XYZ file of N, CA and C in Angstrom:
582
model
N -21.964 21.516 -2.223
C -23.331 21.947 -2.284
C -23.755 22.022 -3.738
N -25.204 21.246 -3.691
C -25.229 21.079 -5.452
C -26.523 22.541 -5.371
N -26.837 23.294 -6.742
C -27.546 24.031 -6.793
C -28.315 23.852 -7.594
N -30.050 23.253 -7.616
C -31.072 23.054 -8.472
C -30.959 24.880 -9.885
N -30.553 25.156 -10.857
C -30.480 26.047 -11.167
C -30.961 25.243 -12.689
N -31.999 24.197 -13.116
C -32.753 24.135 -14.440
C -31.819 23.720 -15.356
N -30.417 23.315 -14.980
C -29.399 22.879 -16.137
C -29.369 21.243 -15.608
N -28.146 20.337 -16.142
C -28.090 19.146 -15.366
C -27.139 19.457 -14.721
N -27.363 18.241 -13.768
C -26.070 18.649 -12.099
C -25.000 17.331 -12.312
N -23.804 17.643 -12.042
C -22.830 16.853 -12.421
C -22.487 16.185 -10.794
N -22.622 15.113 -10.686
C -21.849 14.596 -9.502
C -21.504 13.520 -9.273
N -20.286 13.704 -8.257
C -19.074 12.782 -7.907
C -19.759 11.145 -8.542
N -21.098 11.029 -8.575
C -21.561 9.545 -8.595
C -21.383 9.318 -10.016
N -21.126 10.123 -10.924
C -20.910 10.063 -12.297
C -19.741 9.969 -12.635
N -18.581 10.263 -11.918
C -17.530 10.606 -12.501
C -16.824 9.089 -13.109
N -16.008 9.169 -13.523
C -15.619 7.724 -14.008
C -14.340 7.470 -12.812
N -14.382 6.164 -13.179
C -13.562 5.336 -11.844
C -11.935 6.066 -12.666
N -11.021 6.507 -11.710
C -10.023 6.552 -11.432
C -8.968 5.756 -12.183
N -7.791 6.801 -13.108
C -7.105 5.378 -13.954
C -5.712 6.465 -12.965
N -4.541 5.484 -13.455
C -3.323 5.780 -12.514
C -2.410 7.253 -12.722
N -2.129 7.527 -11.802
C -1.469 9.136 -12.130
C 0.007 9.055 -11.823
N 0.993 9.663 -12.139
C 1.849 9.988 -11.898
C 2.343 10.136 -10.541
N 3.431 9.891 -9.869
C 3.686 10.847 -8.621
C 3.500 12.045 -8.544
N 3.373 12.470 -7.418
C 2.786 13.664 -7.243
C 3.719 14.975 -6.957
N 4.310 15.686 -7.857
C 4.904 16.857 -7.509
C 5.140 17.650 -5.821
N 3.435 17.639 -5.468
C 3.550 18.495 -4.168
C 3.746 17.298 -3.139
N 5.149 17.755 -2.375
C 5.000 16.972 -1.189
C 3.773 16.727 -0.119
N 3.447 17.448 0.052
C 1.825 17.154 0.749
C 1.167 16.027 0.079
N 0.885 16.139 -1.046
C 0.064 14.986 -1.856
C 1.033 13.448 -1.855
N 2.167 13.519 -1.793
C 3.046 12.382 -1.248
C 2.715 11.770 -0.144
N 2.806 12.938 0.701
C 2.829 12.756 2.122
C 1.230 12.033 2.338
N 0.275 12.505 1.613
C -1.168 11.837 2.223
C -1.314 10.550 2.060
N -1.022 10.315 0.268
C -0.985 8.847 -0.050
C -0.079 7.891 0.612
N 0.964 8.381 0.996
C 1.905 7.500 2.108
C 1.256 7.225 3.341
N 0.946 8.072 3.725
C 0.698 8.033 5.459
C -0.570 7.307 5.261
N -1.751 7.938 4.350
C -3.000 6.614 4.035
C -2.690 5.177 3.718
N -1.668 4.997 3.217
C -1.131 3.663 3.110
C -0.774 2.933 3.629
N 0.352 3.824 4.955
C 0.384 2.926 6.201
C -0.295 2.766 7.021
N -1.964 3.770 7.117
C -2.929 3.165 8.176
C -3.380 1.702 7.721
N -3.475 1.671 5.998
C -4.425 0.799 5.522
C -3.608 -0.567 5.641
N -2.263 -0.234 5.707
C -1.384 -1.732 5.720
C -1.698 -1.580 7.417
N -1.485 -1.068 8.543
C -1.372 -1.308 9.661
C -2.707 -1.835 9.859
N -3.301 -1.571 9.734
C -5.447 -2.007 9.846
C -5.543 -3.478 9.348
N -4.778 -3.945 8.335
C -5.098 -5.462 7.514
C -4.279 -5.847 8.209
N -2.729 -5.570 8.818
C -1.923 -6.135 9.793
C -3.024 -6.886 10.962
N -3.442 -5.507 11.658
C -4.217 -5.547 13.381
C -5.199 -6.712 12.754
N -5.563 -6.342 11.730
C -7.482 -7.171 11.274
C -7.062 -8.613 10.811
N -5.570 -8.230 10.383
C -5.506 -9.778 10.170
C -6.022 -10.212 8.597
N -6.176 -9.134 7.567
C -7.400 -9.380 6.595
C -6.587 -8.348 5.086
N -5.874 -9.275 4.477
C -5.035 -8.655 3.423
C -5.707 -8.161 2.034
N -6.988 -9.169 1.971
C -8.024 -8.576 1.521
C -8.597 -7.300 0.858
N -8.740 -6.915 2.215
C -9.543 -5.621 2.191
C -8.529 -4.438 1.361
N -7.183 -4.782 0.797
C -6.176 -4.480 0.171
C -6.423 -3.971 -1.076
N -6.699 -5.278 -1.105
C -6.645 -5.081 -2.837
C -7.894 -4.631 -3.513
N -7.565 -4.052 -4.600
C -8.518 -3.231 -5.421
C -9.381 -4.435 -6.319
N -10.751 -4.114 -5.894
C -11.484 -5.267 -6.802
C -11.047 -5.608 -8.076
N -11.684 -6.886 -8.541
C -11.334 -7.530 -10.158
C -11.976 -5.826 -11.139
N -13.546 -5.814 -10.955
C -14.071 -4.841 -11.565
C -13.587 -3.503 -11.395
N -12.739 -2.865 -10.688
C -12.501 -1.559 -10.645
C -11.120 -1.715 -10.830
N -10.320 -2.341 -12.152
C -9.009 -2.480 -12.251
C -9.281 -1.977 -13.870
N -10.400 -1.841 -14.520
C -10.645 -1.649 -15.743
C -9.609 -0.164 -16.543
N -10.288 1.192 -15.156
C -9.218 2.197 -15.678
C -7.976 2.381 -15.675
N -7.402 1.288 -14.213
C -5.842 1.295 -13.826
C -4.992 0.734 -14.886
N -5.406 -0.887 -15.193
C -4.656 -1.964 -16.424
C -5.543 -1.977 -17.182
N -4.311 -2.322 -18.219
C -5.022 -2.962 -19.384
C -5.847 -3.968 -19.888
N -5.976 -4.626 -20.558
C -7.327 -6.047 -20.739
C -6.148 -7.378 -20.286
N -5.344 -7.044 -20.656
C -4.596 -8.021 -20.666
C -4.181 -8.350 -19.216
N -3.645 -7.232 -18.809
C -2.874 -6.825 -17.620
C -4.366 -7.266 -16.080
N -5.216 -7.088 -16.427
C -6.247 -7.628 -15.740
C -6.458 -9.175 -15.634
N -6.105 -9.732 -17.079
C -6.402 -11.089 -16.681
C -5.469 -11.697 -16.014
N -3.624 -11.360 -16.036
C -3.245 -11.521 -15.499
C -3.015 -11.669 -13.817
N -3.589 -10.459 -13.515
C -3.884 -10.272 -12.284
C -4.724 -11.204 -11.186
N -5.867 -11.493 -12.286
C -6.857 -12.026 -11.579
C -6.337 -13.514 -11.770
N -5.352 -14.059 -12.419
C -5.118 -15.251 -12.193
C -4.241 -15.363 -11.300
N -3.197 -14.745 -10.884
C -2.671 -14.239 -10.263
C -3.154 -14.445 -8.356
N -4.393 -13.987 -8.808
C -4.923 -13.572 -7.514
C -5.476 -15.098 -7.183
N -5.821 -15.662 -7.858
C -6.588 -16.787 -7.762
C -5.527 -17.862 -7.096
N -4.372 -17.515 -7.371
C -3.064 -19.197 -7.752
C -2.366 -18.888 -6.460
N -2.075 -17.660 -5.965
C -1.198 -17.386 -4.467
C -1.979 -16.899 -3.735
N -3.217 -16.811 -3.744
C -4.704 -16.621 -2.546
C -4.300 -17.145 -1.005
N -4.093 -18.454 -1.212
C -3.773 -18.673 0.053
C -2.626 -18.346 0.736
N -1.503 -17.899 -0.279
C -0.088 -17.265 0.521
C -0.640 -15.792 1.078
N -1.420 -15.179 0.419
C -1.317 -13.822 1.160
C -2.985 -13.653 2.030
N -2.890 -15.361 2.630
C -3.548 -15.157 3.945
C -3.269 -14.415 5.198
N -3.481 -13.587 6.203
C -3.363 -13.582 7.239
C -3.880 -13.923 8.336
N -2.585 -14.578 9.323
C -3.047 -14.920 10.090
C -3.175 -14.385 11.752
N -4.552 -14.136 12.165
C -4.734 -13.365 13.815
C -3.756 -13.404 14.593
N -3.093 -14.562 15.014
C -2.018 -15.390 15.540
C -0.854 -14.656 15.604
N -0.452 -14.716 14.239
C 1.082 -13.989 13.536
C 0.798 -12.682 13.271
N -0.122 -12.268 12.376
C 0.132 -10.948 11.759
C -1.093 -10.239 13.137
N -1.361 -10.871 13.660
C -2.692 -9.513 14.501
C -2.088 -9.329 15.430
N -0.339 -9.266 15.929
C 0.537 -8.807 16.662
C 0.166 -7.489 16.397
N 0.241 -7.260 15.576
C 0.079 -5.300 15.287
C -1.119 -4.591 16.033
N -1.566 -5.372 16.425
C -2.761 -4.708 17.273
C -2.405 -4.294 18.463
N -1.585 -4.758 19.612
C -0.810 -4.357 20.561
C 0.418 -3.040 20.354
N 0.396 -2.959 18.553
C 1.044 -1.512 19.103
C 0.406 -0.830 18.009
N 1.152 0.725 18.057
C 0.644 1.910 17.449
C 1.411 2.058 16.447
N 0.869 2.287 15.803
C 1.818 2.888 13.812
C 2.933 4.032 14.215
N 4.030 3.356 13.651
C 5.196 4.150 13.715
C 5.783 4.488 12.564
N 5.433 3.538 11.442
C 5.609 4.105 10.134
C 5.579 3.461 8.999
N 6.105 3.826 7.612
C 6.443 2.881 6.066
C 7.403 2.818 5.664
N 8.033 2.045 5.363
C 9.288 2.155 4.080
C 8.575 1.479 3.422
N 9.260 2.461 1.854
C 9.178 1.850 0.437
C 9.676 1.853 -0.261
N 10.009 0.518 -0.787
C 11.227 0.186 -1.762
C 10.652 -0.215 -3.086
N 11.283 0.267 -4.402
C 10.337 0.170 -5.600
C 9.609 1.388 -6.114
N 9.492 2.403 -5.742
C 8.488 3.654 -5.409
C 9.721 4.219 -7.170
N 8.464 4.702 -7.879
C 8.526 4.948 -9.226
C 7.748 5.365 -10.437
N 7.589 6.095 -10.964
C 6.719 6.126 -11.929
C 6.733 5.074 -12.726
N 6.130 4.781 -13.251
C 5.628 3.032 -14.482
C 5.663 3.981 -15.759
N 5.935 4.029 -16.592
C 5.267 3.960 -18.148
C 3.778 3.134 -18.231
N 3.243 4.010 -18.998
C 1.958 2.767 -19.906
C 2.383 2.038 -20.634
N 1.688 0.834 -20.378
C 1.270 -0.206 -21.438
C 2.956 -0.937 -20.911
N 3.233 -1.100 -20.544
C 5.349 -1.357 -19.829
C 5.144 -2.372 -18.667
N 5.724 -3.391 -18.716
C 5.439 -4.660 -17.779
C 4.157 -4.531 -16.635
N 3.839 -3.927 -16.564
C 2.947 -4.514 -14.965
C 1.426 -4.042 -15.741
N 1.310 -3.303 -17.004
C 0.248 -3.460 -17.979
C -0.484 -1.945 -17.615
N 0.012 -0.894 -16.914
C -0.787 0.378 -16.414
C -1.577 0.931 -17.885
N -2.616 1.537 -17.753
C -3.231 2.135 -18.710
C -2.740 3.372 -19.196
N -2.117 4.060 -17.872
C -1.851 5.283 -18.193
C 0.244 5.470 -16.984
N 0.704 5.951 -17.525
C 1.939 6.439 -16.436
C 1.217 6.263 -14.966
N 2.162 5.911 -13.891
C 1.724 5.891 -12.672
C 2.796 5.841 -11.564
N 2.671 6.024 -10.386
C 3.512 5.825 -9.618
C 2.712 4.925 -8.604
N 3.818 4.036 -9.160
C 4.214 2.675 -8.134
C 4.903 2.258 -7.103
N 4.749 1.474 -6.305
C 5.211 0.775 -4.977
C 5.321 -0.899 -5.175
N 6.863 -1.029 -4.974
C 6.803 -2.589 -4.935
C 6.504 -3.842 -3.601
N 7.520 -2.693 -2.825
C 7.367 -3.286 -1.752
C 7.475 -2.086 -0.230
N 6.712 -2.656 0.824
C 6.295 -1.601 1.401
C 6.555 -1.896 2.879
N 7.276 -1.940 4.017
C 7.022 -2.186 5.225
C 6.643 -1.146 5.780
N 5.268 -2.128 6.710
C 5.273 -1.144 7.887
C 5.593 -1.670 9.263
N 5.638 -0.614 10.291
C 6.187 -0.302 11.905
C 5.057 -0.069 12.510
N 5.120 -1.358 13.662
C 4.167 -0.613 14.271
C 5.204 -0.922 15.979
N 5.050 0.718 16.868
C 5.633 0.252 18.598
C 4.815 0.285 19.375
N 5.173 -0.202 20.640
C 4.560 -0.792 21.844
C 5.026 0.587 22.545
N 4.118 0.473 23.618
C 4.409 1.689 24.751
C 5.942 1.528 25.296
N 6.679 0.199 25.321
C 7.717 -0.221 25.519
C 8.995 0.441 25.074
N 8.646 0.869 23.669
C 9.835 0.983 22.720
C 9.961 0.132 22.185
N 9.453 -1.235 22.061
C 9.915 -2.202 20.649
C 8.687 -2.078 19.625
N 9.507 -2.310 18.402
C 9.154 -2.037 17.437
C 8.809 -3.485 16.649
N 8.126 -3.558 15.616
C 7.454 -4.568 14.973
C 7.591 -4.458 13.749
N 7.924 -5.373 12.463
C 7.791 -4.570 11.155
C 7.850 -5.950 10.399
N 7.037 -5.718 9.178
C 6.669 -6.517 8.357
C 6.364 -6.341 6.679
N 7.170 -6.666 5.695
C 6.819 -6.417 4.235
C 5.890 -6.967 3.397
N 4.982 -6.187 2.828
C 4.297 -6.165 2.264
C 5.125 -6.488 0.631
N 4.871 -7.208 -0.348
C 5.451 -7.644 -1.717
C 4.346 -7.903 -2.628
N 3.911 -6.620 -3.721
C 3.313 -6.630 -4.280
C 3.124 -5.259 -5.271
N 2.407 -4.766 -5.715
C 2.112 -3.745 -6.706
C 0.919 -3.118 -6.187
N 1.505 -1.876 -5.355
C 0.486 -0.360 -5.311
C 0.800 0.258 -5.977
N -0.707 0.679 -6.339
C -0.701 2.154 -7.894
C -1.505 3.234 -7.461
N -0.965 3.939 -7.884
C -1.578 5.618 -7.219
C -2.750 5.607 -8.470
N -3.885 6.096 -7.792
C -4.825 6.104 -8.374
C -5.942 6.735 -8.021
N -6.369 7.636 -8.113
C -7.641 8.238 -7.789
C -7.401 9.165 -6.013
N -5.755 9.447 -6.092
C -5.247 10.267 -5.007
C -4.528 9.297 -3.996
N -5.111 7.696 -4.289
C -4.335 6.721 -3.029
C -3.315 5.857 -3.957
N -2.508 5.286 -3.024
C -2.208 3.735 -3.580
C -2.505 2.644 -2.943
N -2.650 1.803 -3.683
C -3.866 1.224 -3.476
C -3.407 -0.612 -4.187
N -3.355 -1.476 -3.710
C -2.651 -2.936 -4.366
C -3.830 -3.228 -5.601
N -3.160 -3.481 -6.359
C -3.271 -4.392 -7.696
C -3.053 -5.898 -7.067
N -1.982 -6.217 -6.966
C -2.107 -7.757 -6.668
C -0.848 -7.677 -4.796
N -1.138 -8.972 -4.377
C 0.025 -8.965 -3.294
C 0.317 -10.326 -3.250
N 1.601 -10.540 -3.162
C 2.525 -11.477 -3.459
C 2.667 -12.490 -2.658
N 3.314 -11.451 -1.624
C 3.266 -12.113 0.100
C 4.031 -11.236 0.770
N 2.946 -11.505 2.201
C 3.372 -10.788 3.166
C 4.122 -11.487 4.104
N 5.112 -10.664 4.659
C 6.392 -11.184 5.630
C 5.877 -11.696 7.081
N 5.755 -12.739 8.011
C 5.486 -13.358 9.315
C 6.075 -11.461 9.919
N 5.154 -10.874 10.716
C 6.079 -9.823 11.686
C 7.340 -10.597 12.593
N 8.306 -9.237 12.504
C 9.073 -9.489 13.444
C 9.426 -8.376 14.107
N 10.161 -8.461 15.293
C 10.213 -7.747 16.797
C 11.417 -7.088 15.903
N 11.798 -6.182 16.046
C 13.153 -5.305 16.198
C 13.876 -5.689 14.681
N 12.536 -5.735 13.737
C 13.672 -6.420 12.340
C 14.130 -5.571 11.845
N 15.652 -6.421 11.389
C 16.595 -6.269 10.811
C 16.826 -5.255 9.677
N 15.698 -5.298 9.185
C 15.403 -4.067 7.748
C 15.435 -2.826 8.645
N 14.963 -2.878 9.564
C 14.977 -1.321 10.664
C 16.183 -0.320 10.304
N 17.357 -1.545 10.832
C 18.509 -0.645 10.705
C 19.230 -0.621 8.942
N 18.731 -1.860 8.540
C 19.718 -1.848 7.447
C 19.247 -1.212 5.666
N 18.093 -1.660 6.213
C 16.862 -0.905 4.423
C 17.292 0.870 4.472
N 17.437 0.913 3.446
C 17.535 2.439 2.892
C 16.201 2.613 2.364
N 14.985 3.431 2.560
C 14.023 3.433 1.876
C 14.211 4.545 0.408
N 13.235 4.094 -0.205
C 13.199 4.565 -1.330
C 12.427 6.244 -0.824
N 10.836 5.709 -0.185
C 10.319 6.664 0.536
C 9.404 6.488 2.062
N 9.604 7.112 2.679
C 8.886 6.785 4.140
C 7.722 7.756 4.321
N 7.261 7.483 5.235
C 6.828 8.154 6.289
C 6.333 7.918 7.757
N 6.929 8.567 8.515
C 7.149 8.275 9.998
C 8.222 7.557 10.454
N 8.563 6.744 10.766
C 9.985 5.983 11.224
C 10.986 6.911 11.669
N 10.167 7.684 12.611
C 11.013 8.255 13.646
C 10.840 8.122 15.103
N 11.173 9.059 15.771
C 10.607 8.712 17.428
C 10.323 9.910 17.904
N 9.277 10.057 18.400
C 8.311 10.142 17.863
C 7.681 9.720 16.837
N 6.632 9.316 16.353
C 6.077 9.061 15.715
C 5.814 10.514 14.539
N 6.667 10.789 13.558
C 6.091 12.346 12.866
C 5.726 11.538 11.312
N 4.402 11.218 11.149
C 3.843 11.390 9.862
C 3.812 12.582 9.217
N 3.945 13.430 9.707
C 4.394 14.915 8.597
C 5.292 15.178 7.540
N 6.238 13.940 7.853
C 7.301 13.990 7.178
C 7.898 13.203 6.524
N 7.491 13.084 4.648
C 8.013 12.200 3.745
C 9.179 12.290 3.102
N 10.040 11.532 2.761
C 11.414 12.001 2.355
C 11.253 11.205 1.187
N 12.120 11.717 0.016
C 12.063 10.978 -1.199
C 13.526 10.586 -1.618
């Protein structure tokens, strides 16, 4: 609630865009940016649309550096068509329900230190998510690329390529994650482990 009180009024529409933060001390704040992460990977899975992923060219200004931007965007330009998805293959995920993330890579960055961050951040290299069927089988597929916590989410910088889904894969039993959330049975997003 803003209050006309004859001074100027400060709001959210002013604030400056979001540069990268650290991991987050409180597990709760772990826990949100994770679990937001695997709706947003399960949603471009179902939609089929890897897209809607990544963080625009223009709002990468506070995250990277000048440099670290152009990279990106060439980047983005040269493997465009690898991190197509397709309805066919990847919109399997639409037939089931989010069961969870692993993430492998999960780290704070240094500034200005290979991947070009402006400021320290915590990063994600690579990310699968789960999605099951009323059945009990399970679905899972990796995501290979660079999420940066930023403005409370993480959120892709660039994506590399994403894995064809598969039924009952193999990473299920054998990946140690770095950090999850959900990949249980039940389904408990409440609960991130580091």
């Amino acid at each position: 609630m803003l209050c006309a009180c004859g001074g100027s009024q400060t709001t959210v529409e002013n604030a400056p865009p979001p540069g990268p933060a650290a991991m987050p001390t409180s597990p709760d704040e772990r826990h949100a940016a994770m679990a937001e992460l695997a709706g947003e990977l399960f949603t471009a899975m179902a939609e089929a649309d890897a897209d809607r992923l990544l963080v625009p060219i223009d709002e990468l200004t506070p995250i990277l550096e000048p440099d670290a931007i152009q990279r990106i965007e060439a980047l983005r330009m040269a493997i465009h068509a690898r991190v197509e998805l397709d309805p066919a293959r990847h919109g399997v995920f639409g037939e089931t329900e989010l069961w969870g993330l692993c993430a492998l890579g999960a780290r704070n960055e240094p500034a200005s230190g290979p991947i070009g961050l402006s400021a320290e951040g915590w990063i994600i290299e690579r990310a699968m998510i789960v999605g099951k069927r009323a059945d009990g089988r399970r679905l899972g597929a990796w995501f290979e690329g660079t999420f940066v916590y930023a403005g409370g989410r993480l959120r892709a910088i660039d994506l590399r390529r994403v894995e064809d889904p598969r039924w009952e894969h193999s990473d299920l039993e054998l990946v140690t994650c770095d950090m999850q959330v959900g990949m249980g049975d039940p389904l408990d997003v409440g609960m991130v482990t580091d």
